[in-house]
Amino acid sequence: MIWKIHFDMMSNMAKQIWISDIQDGNYDDSEVEIKGWIHRFRGSKKIWFMVIRDSTGTIQCVIKKEIVGEDVFNLLRNSLTESSLVIKGIVIQTDREHGRELQVTSGKIIGSVNPEKPYPITESAMEEAEGGETEFLLDKRHLYLRTSRMTKMLKIRSSVFSAIHSFFRDLDFIEYQAPNFVAGAVEGGSTLFEVPYFGRKAYLTQSWQLYAEAAMPALERLYTIAPSFRAEKSRTRRHLTEFWHAEMEVAWASNEEIMNYGEKLVRHISSSLIDERSAELEAVGRDLDKVSKFADMTFPRMKYDEAIEILQSKGVDVEWGQDLDYSKEKILTQDFEVPNFLTHYPKIAKPFYHRADPDDDKYVLCHDLLAPEGYGEIIGGGERTWTEKEILERIDEEGTPRDAYEFYIDIRRYGGVPHGGFGLGVDRVCAWLSGADHIREVIPFPRDSRRVTP
RNA sequence: GCCGACAUAGCUUAGUUGGUGGAGCGGUGGACUGUUAAUCCACAGGUCGCAGGUUCGAGUCCUGCUGUCGGCGCCA
């Protein structure tokens, strides 16, 4: 009974027709009711034009006083941008600019806009702000989400998330959740957000990995998409303090095999976007041929030592043993058409959980995937140090206290196996595949060292 | 943590060697029967980020503060 009442209410409010369906020609010459928001308007005393927006697109509505009558005409004519409404009309095909139009027969305003506080985001607010990165638009982010560029970015983002889930689930991976409150660091100690925790200190997690390794002997193939937090005061177009991290962990796997998963995942995301979001990609200015290459071409692999040689041959001042910072990454990737793997970093440049190369223990079995066009590192991963003896040696070498990693060491004490995994920066992938100028363009409410609002 | 810029109406901005701040968009009123970033006329809207200083006089010059933006390091 209660269910039925609820259902009836829902069916009254539920939207029947989307604007994209009308523009696709499914309702030509018939009367339809659409629900949406006023995007733009113009007109005269007897005829009024409103472009109505919903989540799927826009359509121009033609309102003639002689058809709708004076009351409805004046009501609609006096309504401002972003008023919400329900409007009825006949779908007519025209050869004018915006495809089909609605010859309006009636309409009512649902949520009005006060003329004393009109919608603040105007054309001029955006003309100097490709991508919406002015201070004003960042302050009005909750309203900026409605603009067509941001809507397209959010749709692209949704497809990236969906592609990651389908990739892992099609391979029978188990989705597995780790806590976001943690007691210690995964990487260096300086990047943790400290939060009060009932009189103690806790931290926001930087990575799912350590907890995933705990479940590796139980699930063998596991993945997640979850936020990670890093308290770095980074001021670049590639960094957020809260970012979405797609991570995976596999038992019985080598660095080589983990890389194969990473390459297939990134190519799968690229081809999914081509299938699902070509229109959106083009609308935000991305060249589809480039994205197709990311989907179709194999990703070259290069050892750290080769990268150093290439850089030195180009006259870059770099010594063996240094981690490759962004300025060097950029020089290395500037001629790339597709992402490239960089493997076998010196042990001294990487943390203890990376497994030393049995062939030459100056190196570790790890990989970074560097995106082309300066978008930076999109994957970091590798084989884990998996025996008790080796993990204790590596922890001691780094001077890290063992206590903090007791549970991590325990995993090796009870049936340790070779295993590995990687972390992929989902927001970075979204920025790269959409060709965004800044990582903020692809996440609804970006968080960085200077901004936590709105 | 380091380096570099910027701050004028709701928004985007002009503002000369220091002499009482202009425009476009948006808003309000009006004109126009097919516009499409509509057009045209009129009106309203500003402690020039904050606090000091120099000067007869500061949006403009100097100092400090705050906020924001960009770049580096760190990484996804």
Coordinates of C-alpha atoms (C1' of nucleotides) in Angstrom, one line a residue:
Chain A
M1 CA 0.0 0.0 0.0
I2 CA 2.7 2.5 1.0
W3 CA 4.7 1.3 -1.9
K4 CA 1.8 2.0 -4.2
I5 CA 1.3 5.6 -3.0
H6 CA 5.0 6.2 -3.4
F7 CA 4.9 4.7 -6.9
D8 CA 2.0 7.0 -7.9
M9 CA 3.8 10.1 -6.7
M10 CA 6.8 9.0 -8.6
S11 CA 5.0 8.4 -11.8
N12 CA 3.5 11.9 -11.6
M13 CA 6.8 13.5 -11.2
A14 CA 8.9 11.2 -13.4
K15 CA 10.2 12.6 -16.6
Q16 CA 8.8 11.0 -19.7
I17 CA 10.7 12.6 -22.5
W18 CA 14.3 13.8 -22.8
I19 CA 15.4 16.5 -25.1
S20 CA 17.9 14.3 -26.9
D21 CA 15.0 11.9 -27.8
I22 CA 13.2 14.8 -29.4
Q23 CA 16.3 16.0 -31.3
D24 CA 16.8 12.4 -32.5
G25 CA 13.5 12.6 -34.3
N26 CA 11.5 10.3 -32.1
Y27 CA 8.6 12.7 -31.5
D28 CA 8.2 14.7 -34.8
D29 CA 4.8 16.4 -35.2
S30 CA 3.5 15.1 -31.9
E31 CA 2.8 17.0 -28.7
V32 CA 5.3 16.4 -25.9
E33 CA 5.8 17.7 -22.4
I34 CA 9.4 18.5 -21.4
K35 CA 11.0 19.4 -18.1
G36 CA 14.1 21.5 -17.8
W37 CA 15.7 24.8 -17.2
I38 CA 15.8 28.1 -19.2
H39 CA 19.2 28.4 -20.9
R40 CA 18.7 31.6 -23.0
F41 CA 15.8 33.7 -24.2
R42 CA 15.0 36.6 -26.5
G43 CA 12.0 37.9 -28.4
S44 CA 9.4 40.6 -28.7
K45 CA 6.0 41.4 -27.4
K46 CA 4.1 38.7 -29.4
I47 CA 6.7 36.0 -29.9
W48 CA 9.3 34.7 -27.4
F49 CA 12.1 32.3 -27.9
M50 CA 13.5 30.2 -25.1
V51 CA 16.3 27.6 -25.3
I52 CA 15.5 25.0 -22.8
R53 CA 18.2 22.7 -21.3
D54 CA 17.9 19.3 -19.7
S55 CA 20.6 16.8 -18.9
T56 CA 20.6 15.5 -22.4
G57 CA 20.7 18.6 -24.6
T58 CA 18.9 21.8 -25.6
I59 CA 15.9 22.7 -27.7
Q60 CA 14.5 26.0 -28.8
C61 CA 10.9 26.6 -27.7
V62 CA 8.8 29.1 -29.7
I63 CA 6.1 30.8 -27.7
K64 CA 3.5 32.8 -29.5
K65 CA 1.0 34.9 -27.5
E66 CA -1.8 34.1 -29.9
I67 CA -1.4 30.4 -29.1
V68 CA -0.6 30.2 -25.4
G69 CA -2.6 33.2 -24.3
E70 CA -1.6 36.4 -22.5
D71 CA -1.1 34.9 -19.0
V72 CA 1.2 32.0 -20.0
F73 CA 3.1 34.3 -22.4
N74 CA 3.8 36.9 -19.8
L75 CA 4.7 34.3 -17.2
L76 CA 7.3 32.7 -19.5
R77 CA 8.5 36.0 -20.9
N78 CA 9.2 37.3 -17.4
S79 CA 11.2 34.2 -16.3
L80 CA 14.9 34.5 -16.1
T81 CA 17.8 32.2 -17.0
E82 CA 17.9 28.9 -15.0
S83 CA 14.2 29.0 -14.0
S84 CA 12.9 25.5 -14.0
L85 CA 9.8 24.7 -15.9
V86 CA 7.4 22.2 -17.5
I87 CA 6.5 23.0 -21.0
K88 CA 4.2 21.4 -23.6
G89 CA 4.3 21.8 -27.4
I90 CA 4.4 20.3 -30.8
V91 CA 7.7 19.1 -32.1
I92 CA 8.4 20.7 -35.5
Q93 CA 11.3 20.1 -37.9
T94 CA 13.0 23.2 -39.1
D95 CA 16.1 23.9 -41.1
R96 CA 17.2 26.5 -38.7
E97 CA 20.3 26.5 -36.5
H98 CA 19.4 24.2 -33.7
G99 CA 17.5 21.3 -35.3
R100 CA 14.0 20.7 -34.0
E101 CA 11.9 23.2 -32.2
L102 CA 9.0 23.1 -29.8
Q103 CA 5.9 25.1 -30.9
V104 CA 4.7 25.7 -27.3
T105 CA 1.0 25.2 -26.4
S106 CA 1.3 25.6 -22.6
G107 CA 3.9 25.9 -19.8
K108 CA 4.4 26.5 -16.2
I109 CA 7.3 27.6 -14.0
I110 CA 8.3 25.2 -11.3
G111 CA 11.2 27.1 -9.7
S112 CA 11.5 30.8 -10.4
V113 CA 14.6 33.0 -10.3
N114 CA 14.5 36.3 -8.4
P115 CA 15.4 39.3 -10.6
E116 CA 17.2 40.9 -7.7
K117 CA 19.6 37.9 -7.7
P118 CA 19.8 36.7 -11.3
Y119 CA 21.8 33.7 -12.2
P120 CA 25.4 35.0 -11.8
I121 CA 27.2 33.0 -14.5
T122 CA 27.0 35.0 -17.7
E123 CA 28.6 34.6 -21.1
S124 CA 31.2 37.1 -20.2
A125 CA 32.1 35.2 -17.1
M126 CA 33.1 32.3 -19.3
E127 CA 34.6 33.9 -22.3
E128 CA 37.9 34.5 -20.6
A129 CA 37.7 31.2 -18.8
E130 CA 38.1 28.2 -21.1
G131 CA 37.5 25.3 -18.7
G132 CA 36.1 27.5 -15.9
E133 CA 39.2 28.1 -14.0
T134 CA 38.7 31.7 -12.8
E135 CA 38.3 32.5 -9.1
F136 CA 34.7 33.5 -9.6
L137 CA 33.7 30.3 -11.4
L138 CA 35.6 28.2 -8.9
D139 CA 33.6 30.0 -6.1
K140 CA 30.4 29.4 -8.0
R141 CA 31.3 25.8 -8.8
H142 CA 27.9 24.5 -7.6
L143 CA 26.3 26.6 -10.4
Y144 CA 29.1 26.1 -12.9
L145 CA 28.3 22.4 -12.9
R146 CA 25.2 23.2 -15.1
T147 CA 27.2 24.7 -17.9
S148 CA 27.5 22.6 -21.0
R149 CA 31.3 22.1 -20.8
M150 CA 31.2 20.9 -17.3
T151 CA 28.2 18.6 -18.0
K152 CA 30.2 17.0 -20.8
M153 CA 33.2 16.5 -18.6
L154 CA 31.1 14.8 -16.0
K155 CA 29.6 12.5 -18.6
I156 CA 33.1 11.6 -19.8
R157 CA 34.2 11.1 -16.2
S158 CA 31.2 8.7 -15.6
S159 CA 32.2 6.6 -18.6
V160 CA 35.8 6.4 -17.4
F161 CA 34.6 5.1 -14.0
S162 CA 32.3 2.7 -15.7
A163 CA 35.1 1.4 -18.0
I164 CA 37.4 0.7 -15.0
H165 CA 34.6 -1.3 -13.3
S166 CA 33.7 -3.3 -16.4
F167 CA 37.4 -4.0 -17.2
F168 CA 38.1 -5.6 -13.8
R169 CA 34.8 -7.3 -13.4
D170 CA 35.0 -8.9 -16.8
L171 CA 38.3 -10.4 -15.6
D172 CA 36.6 -11.7 -12.4
F173 CA 38.3 -9.3 -10.1
I174 CA 36.6 -8.7 -6.7
E175 CA 35.9 -5.1 -5.7
Y176 CA 37.3 -4.6 -2.2
Q177 CA 37.1 -1.7 0.2
A178 CA 39.9 -0.5 2.5
P179 CA 39.4 2.0 5.4
N180 CA 39.9 5.7 4.7
F181 CA 41.0 6.4 8.4
V182 CA 44.4 4.8 8.8
A183 CA 47.2 4.9 11.5
G184 CA 50.3 5.3 9.3
A185 CA 51.7 6.2 5.9
V186 CA 52.1 4.2 2.7
E187 CA 54.8 6.5 1.4
G188 CA 57.0 9.2 3.0
G189 CA 55.6 10.6 6.2
S190 CA 55.1 14.2 5.1
T191 CA 52.0 13.8 2.9
L192 CA 49.4 12.7 5.4
F193 CA 46.3 14.6 6.5
E194 CA 46.1 14.3 10.2
V195 CA 42.6 14.1 11.7
P196 CA 41.5 14.1 15.4
Y197 CA 40.3 10.6 16.3
F198 CA 38.7 10.5 19.9
G199 CA 41.8 11.9 21.5
R200 CA 44.2 10.1 19.3
K201 CA 45.6 11.0 15.9
A202 CA 44.4 9.3 12.7
Y203 CA 45.2 10.0 9.1
L204 CA 43.4 10.0 5.8
T205 CA 44.6 7.2 3.6
Q206 CA 47.0 7.8 0.7
S207 CA 46.4 4.4 -0.9
W208 CA 44.4 1.3 -0.7
Q209 CA 47.4 -0.9 -1.4
L210 CA 48.6 -2.1 2.1
Y211 CA 45.1 -3.2 3.0
A212 CA 44.7 -4.8 -0.4
E213 CA 47.8 -6.9 0.1
A214 CA 46.2 -8.2 3.3
A215 CA 43.2 -9.5 1.2
M216 CA 45.4 -10.7 -1.6
P217 CA 45.7 -14.3 -0.2
A218 CA 42.0 -14.4 0.2
L219 CA 40.7 -12.9 -3.1
E220 CA 43.8 -13.2 -5.4
R221 CA 42.4 -10.7 -7.9
L222 CA 41.0 -7.5 -6.4
Y223 CA 40.5 -3.8 -7.3
T224 CA 38.9 -0.6 -6.1
I225 CA 38.0 2.9 -7.1
A226 CA 38.3 5.1 -4.0
P227 CA 39.5 8.5 -3.0
S228 CA 43.1 9.0 -1.8
F229 CA 44.4 12.0 0.1
R230 CA 47.8 13.7 0.0
A231 CA 48.6 16.7 2.0
E232 CA 51.1 18.1 -0.5
K233 CA 50.9 21.8 -1.3
S234 CA 51.3 21.0 -4.9
R235 CA 50.4 23.9 -7.3
T236 CA 50.2 22.2 -10.6
R237 CA 47.6 21.3 -13.2
R238 CA 48.1 17.6 -12.3
H239 CA 47.5 17.5 -8.6
L240 CA 44.6 17.4 -6.2
T241 CA 44.7 16.8 -2.4
E242 CA 41.7 14.5 -2.8
F243 CA 41.9 12.4 -5.9
W244 CA 40.2 9.2 -7.2
H245 CA 42.5 6.3 -7.2
A246 CA 41.8 3.1 -9.2
E247 CA 44.0 0.4 -7.6
M248 CA 44.4 -3.3 -8.2
E249 CA 46.3 -6.2 -6.6
V250 CA 47.0 -9.6 -8.1
A251 CA 48.5 -12.8 -6.5
W252 CA 51.0 -14.8 -8.4
A253 CA 51.9 -12.0 -10.8
S254 CA 55.1 -10.4 -12.1
N255 CA 55.9 -6.8 -12.9
E256 CA 55.5 -7.7 -16.5
E257 CA 52.0 -9.1 -16.0
I258 CA 50.9 -6.2 -13.9
M259 CA 52.0 -3.8 -16.7
N260 CA 50.0 -5.8 -19.2
Y261 CA 46.9 -5.3 -17.0
G262 CA 47.7 -1.5 -16.8
E263 CA 48.1 -1.2 -20.5
K264 CA 44.9 -3.1 -21.3
L265 CA 43.0 -1.0 -18.8
V266 CA 44.1 2.3 -20.2
R267 CA 43.4 1.2 -23.7
H268 CA 40.0 -0.2 -22.7
I269 CA 39.1 3.2 -21.1
S270 CA 40.2 5.0 -24.3
S271 CA 38.1 2.7 -26.5
S272 CA 35.1 2.9 -24.2
L273 CA 35.2 6.7 -24.5
I274 CA 35.4 6.5 -28.3
D275 CA 32.3 4.3 -28.2
E276 CA 30.3 6.2 -25.6
R277 CA 31.5 9.8 -25.5
S278 CA 32.8 10.8 -29.0
A279 CA 30.3 13.7 -29.2
E280 CA 31.3 15.0 -25.7
L281 CA 35.1 14.6 -26.4
E282 CA 34.8 16.6 -29.6
A283 CA 32.6 19.2 -28.0
V284 CA 35.3 19.8 -25.3
G285 CA 37.9 20.1 -28.1
R286 CA 39.6 16.7 -28.0
D287 CA 40.9 15.2 -31.3
L288 CA 39.3 11.8 -31.6
D289 CA 42.2 10.5 -33.7
K290 CA 44.5 10.9 -30.8
V291 CA 42.2 9.1 -28.4
S292 CA 41.8 6.3 -31.0
K293 CA 45.6 5.9 -31.0
F294 CA 45.6 5.5 -27.2
A295 CA 43.1 2.7 -27.7
D296 CA 44.8 1.0 -30.7
M297 CA 48.6 1.3 -30.3
T298 CA 50.7 -0.7 -27.9
F299 CA 52.5 1.2 -25.2
P300 CA 56.3 1.1 -25.5
R301 CA 58.4 0.0 -22.5
M302 CA 61.7 1.5 -21.4
K303 CA 64.1 0.8 -18.6
Y304 CA 65.2 3.6 -16.3
D305 CA 68.8 3.3 -17.5
E306 CA 67.6 3.8 -21.1
A307 CA 65.6 6.9 -20.1
I308 CA 68.7 8.4 -18.4
E309 CA 70.8 7.8 -21.5
I310 CA 68.2 9.4 -23.7
L311 CA 68.0 12.4 -21.4
Q312 CA 71.8 12.7 -21.2
S313 CA 72.0 12.5 -25.0
K314 CA 69.6 15.4 -25.1
G315 CA 71.9 17.4 -22.9
V316 CA 69.8 17.2 -19.7
D317 CA 71.7 17.4 -16.5
V318 CA 70.7 14.2 -14.8
E319 CA 72.6 11.6 -12.8
W320 CA 71.9 7.9 -12.3
G321 CA 69.9 7.3 -9.1
Q322 CA 67.8 10.4 -9.2
D323 CA 64.1 10.0 -9.4
L324 CA 62.8 11.5 -12.7
D325 CA 60.9 14.7 -11.8
Y326 CA 58.3 16.3 -14.0
S327 CA 60.7 18.6 -15.9
K328 CA 62.6 15.5 -17.1
E329 CA 59.5 13.4 -17.6
K330 CA 58.2 16.2 -19.9
I331 CA 61.3 16.1 -22.1
L332 CA 61.2 12.3 -22.2
T333 CA 57.5 12.2 -23.2
Q334 CA 57.3 15.2 -25.6
D335 CA 57.8 12.9 -28.7
F336 CA 55.4 10.2 -27.4
E337 CA 52.1 9.5 -29.2
V338 CA 50.9 7.1 -26.6
P339 CA 51.7 6.4 -22.9
N340 CA 55.1 4.8 -22.2
F341 CA 56.1 2.5 -19.4
L342 CA 59.2 3.3 -17.5
T343 CA 60.6 0.3 -15.5
H344 CA 63.4 -0.8 -13.3
Y345 CA 64.1 2.3 -11.2
P346 CA 67.1 2.3 -8.9
K347 CA 66.2 0.9 -5.5
I348 CA 67.3 4.1 -3.7
A349 CA 64.7 6.1 -5.6
K350 CA 61.7 3.9 -4.5
P351 CA 60.0 2.8 -1.2
F352 CA 60.5 -0.5 0.6
Y353 CA 57.5 -2.3 -0.7
H354 CA 58.9 -2.5 -4.2
R355 CA 60.6 -5.8 -4.8
A356 CA 64.4 -5.8 -5.7
D357 CA 65.2 -7.2 -9.1
P358 CA 66.7 -10.7 -8.5
D359 CA 68.9 -10.2 -11.5
D360 CA 70.5 -7.0 -10.2
D361 CA 69.4 -5.7 -6.8
K362 CA 70.4 -2.1 -7.6
Y363 CA 67.0 -2.0 -9.3
V364 CA 63.4 -2.7 -8.3
L365 CA 60.7 -4.4 -10.3
C366 CA 58.4 -1.4 -10.7
H367 CA 56.8 0.6 -13.5
D368 CA 55.4 4.1 -14.1
L369 CA 53.1 4.8 -17.0
L370 CA 53.8 8.3 -18.4
A371 CA 51.0 9.9 -20.4
P372 CA 51.9 11.9 -23.5
E373 CA 51.3 15.6 -24.0
G374 CA 52.6 16.5 -20.5
Y375 CA 49.8 14.9 -18.5
G376 CA 52.4 13.2 -16.3
E377 CA 52.4 9.9 -14.5
I378 CA 49.0 8.1 -14.7
I379 CA 50.0 4.7 -13.3
G380 CA 52.5 3.7 -10.7
G381 CA 52.9 0.0 -9.7
G382 CA 55.1 -3.1 -9.7
E383 CA 55.9 -6.3 -7.9
R384 CA 55.8 -6.2 -4.1
T385 CA 58.6 -7.4 -1.8
W386 CA 57.0 -10.6 -0.7
T387 CA 59.2 -12.7 1.6
E388 CA 59.6 -12.0 5.3
K389 CA 63.4 -11.8 5.0
E390 CA 63.4 -9.3 2.2
I391 CA 60.7 -7.0 3.6
L392 CA 62.6 -6.8 6.9
E393 CA 65.8 -6.0 5.1
R394 CA 64.2 -3.3 3.0
I395 CA 62.4 -1.8 6.0
D396 CA 65.7 -1.7 8.0
E397 CA 67.6 -0.3 5.0
E398 CA 65.2 2.6 4.9
G399 CA 65.3 3.1 8.6
T400 CA 61.6 2.8 8.9
P401 CA 60.3 1.5 12.3
R402 CA 59.1 -2.1 12.0
D403 CA 56.2 -1.6 14.5
A404 CA 54.1 0.4 12.1
Y405 CA 54.1 -2.3 9.5
E406 CA 53.6 -5.4 11.7
F407 CA 50.4 -6.4 9.9
Y408 CA 52.1 -5.9 6.5
I409 CA 55.0 -8.1 7.6
D410 CA 52.5 -10.7 8.9
I411 CA 51.2 -11.1 5.4
R412 CA 54.6 -12.4 4.4
R413 CA 54.9 -14.7 7.5
Y414 CA 51.9 -16.8 6.6
G415 CA 52.2 -18.1 3.1
G416 CA 53.6 -15.2 1.2
V417 CA 53.4 -15.3 -2.6
P418 CA 54.7 -13.2 -5.4
H419 CA 52.2 -10.5 -6.1
G420 CA 51.9 -7.0 -7.3
G421 CA 49.5 -4.2 -8.4
F422 CA 49.2 -0.7 -9.5
G423 CA 47.4 2.6 -8.8
L424 CA 45.9 4.7 -11.6
G425 CA 45.0 8.4 -11.1
V426 CA 41.5 8.4 -12.4
D427 CA 41.2 12.2 -12.5
R428 CA 44.5 12.5 -14.4
V429 CA 43.2 9.9 -16.9
C430 CA 40.0 12.0 -17.3
A431 CA 42.1 15.2 -17.8
W432 CA 44.4 13.5 -20.3
L433 CA 41.7 11.8 -22.4
S434 CA 39.5 14.8 -22.5
G435 CA 42.4 17.1 -23.3
A436 CA 41.6 19.4 -20.3
D437 CA 44.1 22.1 -19.5
H438 CA 43.8 21.5 -15.7
I439 CA 42.8 18.5 -13.6
R440 CA 40.2 20.7 -11.9
E441 CA 38.2 20.7 -15.1
V442 CA 37.2 17.0 -14.8
I443 CA 36.1 16.8 -11.1
P444 CA 33.0 18.5 -9.8
F445 CA 34.4 20.0 -6.6
P446 CA 38.2 20.0 -6.8
R447 CA 40.2 20.1 -3.6
D448 CA 43.7 21.6 -3.5
S449 CA 45.9 23.1 -0.9
R450 CA 44.1 26.5 -1.1
R451 CA 40.5 25.5 -1.7
V452 CA 38.0 23.3 0.2
T453 CA 34.9 25.3 -0.8
P454 CA 32.3 25.1 -2.1
Chain B
rG1 C1' 58.7 24.4 1.4
rC2 C1' 60.5 27.7 -2.9
rC3 C1' 59.7 31.3 -7.1
rG4 C1' 56.5 34.6 -10.0
rA5 C1' 52.0 37.4 -11.0
rC6 C1' 47.2 39.5 -10.0
rA7 C1' 43.0 42.1 -7.0
rU8 C1' 38.3 48.2 -10.4
rA9 C1' 29.9 47.3 -10.6
rG10 C1' 26.8 40.6 -10.0
rC11 C1' 30.4 39.0 -14.3
rU12 C1' 34.4 40.4 -18.2
rU13 C1' 37.3 44.6 -18.1
rA14 C1' 39.4 50.2 -19.8
rG15 C1' 41.6 53.8 -16.8
rU16 C1' 47.6 58.0 -20.0
rU17 C1' 53.3 61.3 -16.8
rG18 C1' 49.1 61.1 -9.7
rG19 C1' 44.1 65.8 -10.7
rU20 C1' 36.4 63.3 -8.0
rG21 C1' 36.0 56.2 -12.3
rG22 C1' 34.2 54.4 -18.5
rA23 C1' 32.3 50.3 -21.4
rG24 C1' 30.2 45.3 -22.7
rC25 C1' 27.3 41.3 -20.5
rG26 C1' 23.7 40.4 -16.7
rG27 C1' 19.2 43.2 -14.2
rU28 C1' 14.9 46.9 -14.6
rG29 C1' 11.5 49.9 -18.0
rG30 C1' 10.4 50.6 -23.2
rA31 C1' 10.5 49.5 -29.0
rC32 C1' 10.3 45.3 -32.5
rU33 C1' 5.7 39.0 -35.3
rG34 C1' 11.3 34.1 -36.4
rU35 C1' 15.1 35.5 -32.9
rU36 C1' 19.4 32.3 -32.1
rA37 C1' 25.9 35.3 -28.0
rA38 C1' 19.2 39.0 -31.3
rU39 C1' 19.1 44.4 -32.1
rC40 C1' 17.8 49.6 -30.6
rC41 C1' 16.6 53.5 -26.5
rA42 C1' 16.6 54.7 -21.3
rC43 C1' 17.6 53.7 -16.0
rA44 C1' 19.7 51.5 -11.7
rG45 C1' 24.2 49.5 -9.9
rG46 C1' 31.3 51.2 -7.4
rU47 C1' 34.3 52.8 0.4
rC48 C1' 38.7 50.8 -6.9
rG49 C1' 40.7 43.6 -1.7
rC50 C1' 42.2 45.4 3.6
rA51 C1' 45.5 48.6 6.8
rG52 C1' 49.1 52.2 6.9
rG53 C1' 52.5 55.8 4.4
rU54 C1' 54.2 59.7 0.6
rU55 C1' 51.5 64.0 -1.5
rC56 C1' 47.8 70.1 -1.7
rG57 C1' 45.6 65.6 -4.0
rA58 C1' 46.2 58.2 -4.7
rG59 C1' 42.3 53.3 -8.6
rU60 C1' 47.4 55.0 -10.1
rC61 C1' 53.5 55.6 -6.1
rC62 C1' 55.7 52.9 -1.4
rU63 C1' 55.2 49.2 2.9
rG64 C1' 52.6 45.4 5.3
rC65 C1' 48.5 42.0 5.4
rU66 C1' 44.7 38.9 3.1
rG67 C1' 42.8 36.2 -1.0
rU68 C1' 43.4 34.1 -5.7
rC69 C1' 46.1 32.4 -10.0
rG70 C1' 50.5 30.3 -12.4
rG71 C1' 55.3 27.5 -12.1
rC72 C1' 58.9 24.2 -9.2
rG73 C1' 59.6 20.1 -5.6
rC74 C1' 56.4 15.7 -4.2
rC75 C1' 53.5 12.2 -6.6
rA76 C1' 48.3 9.4 -9.3

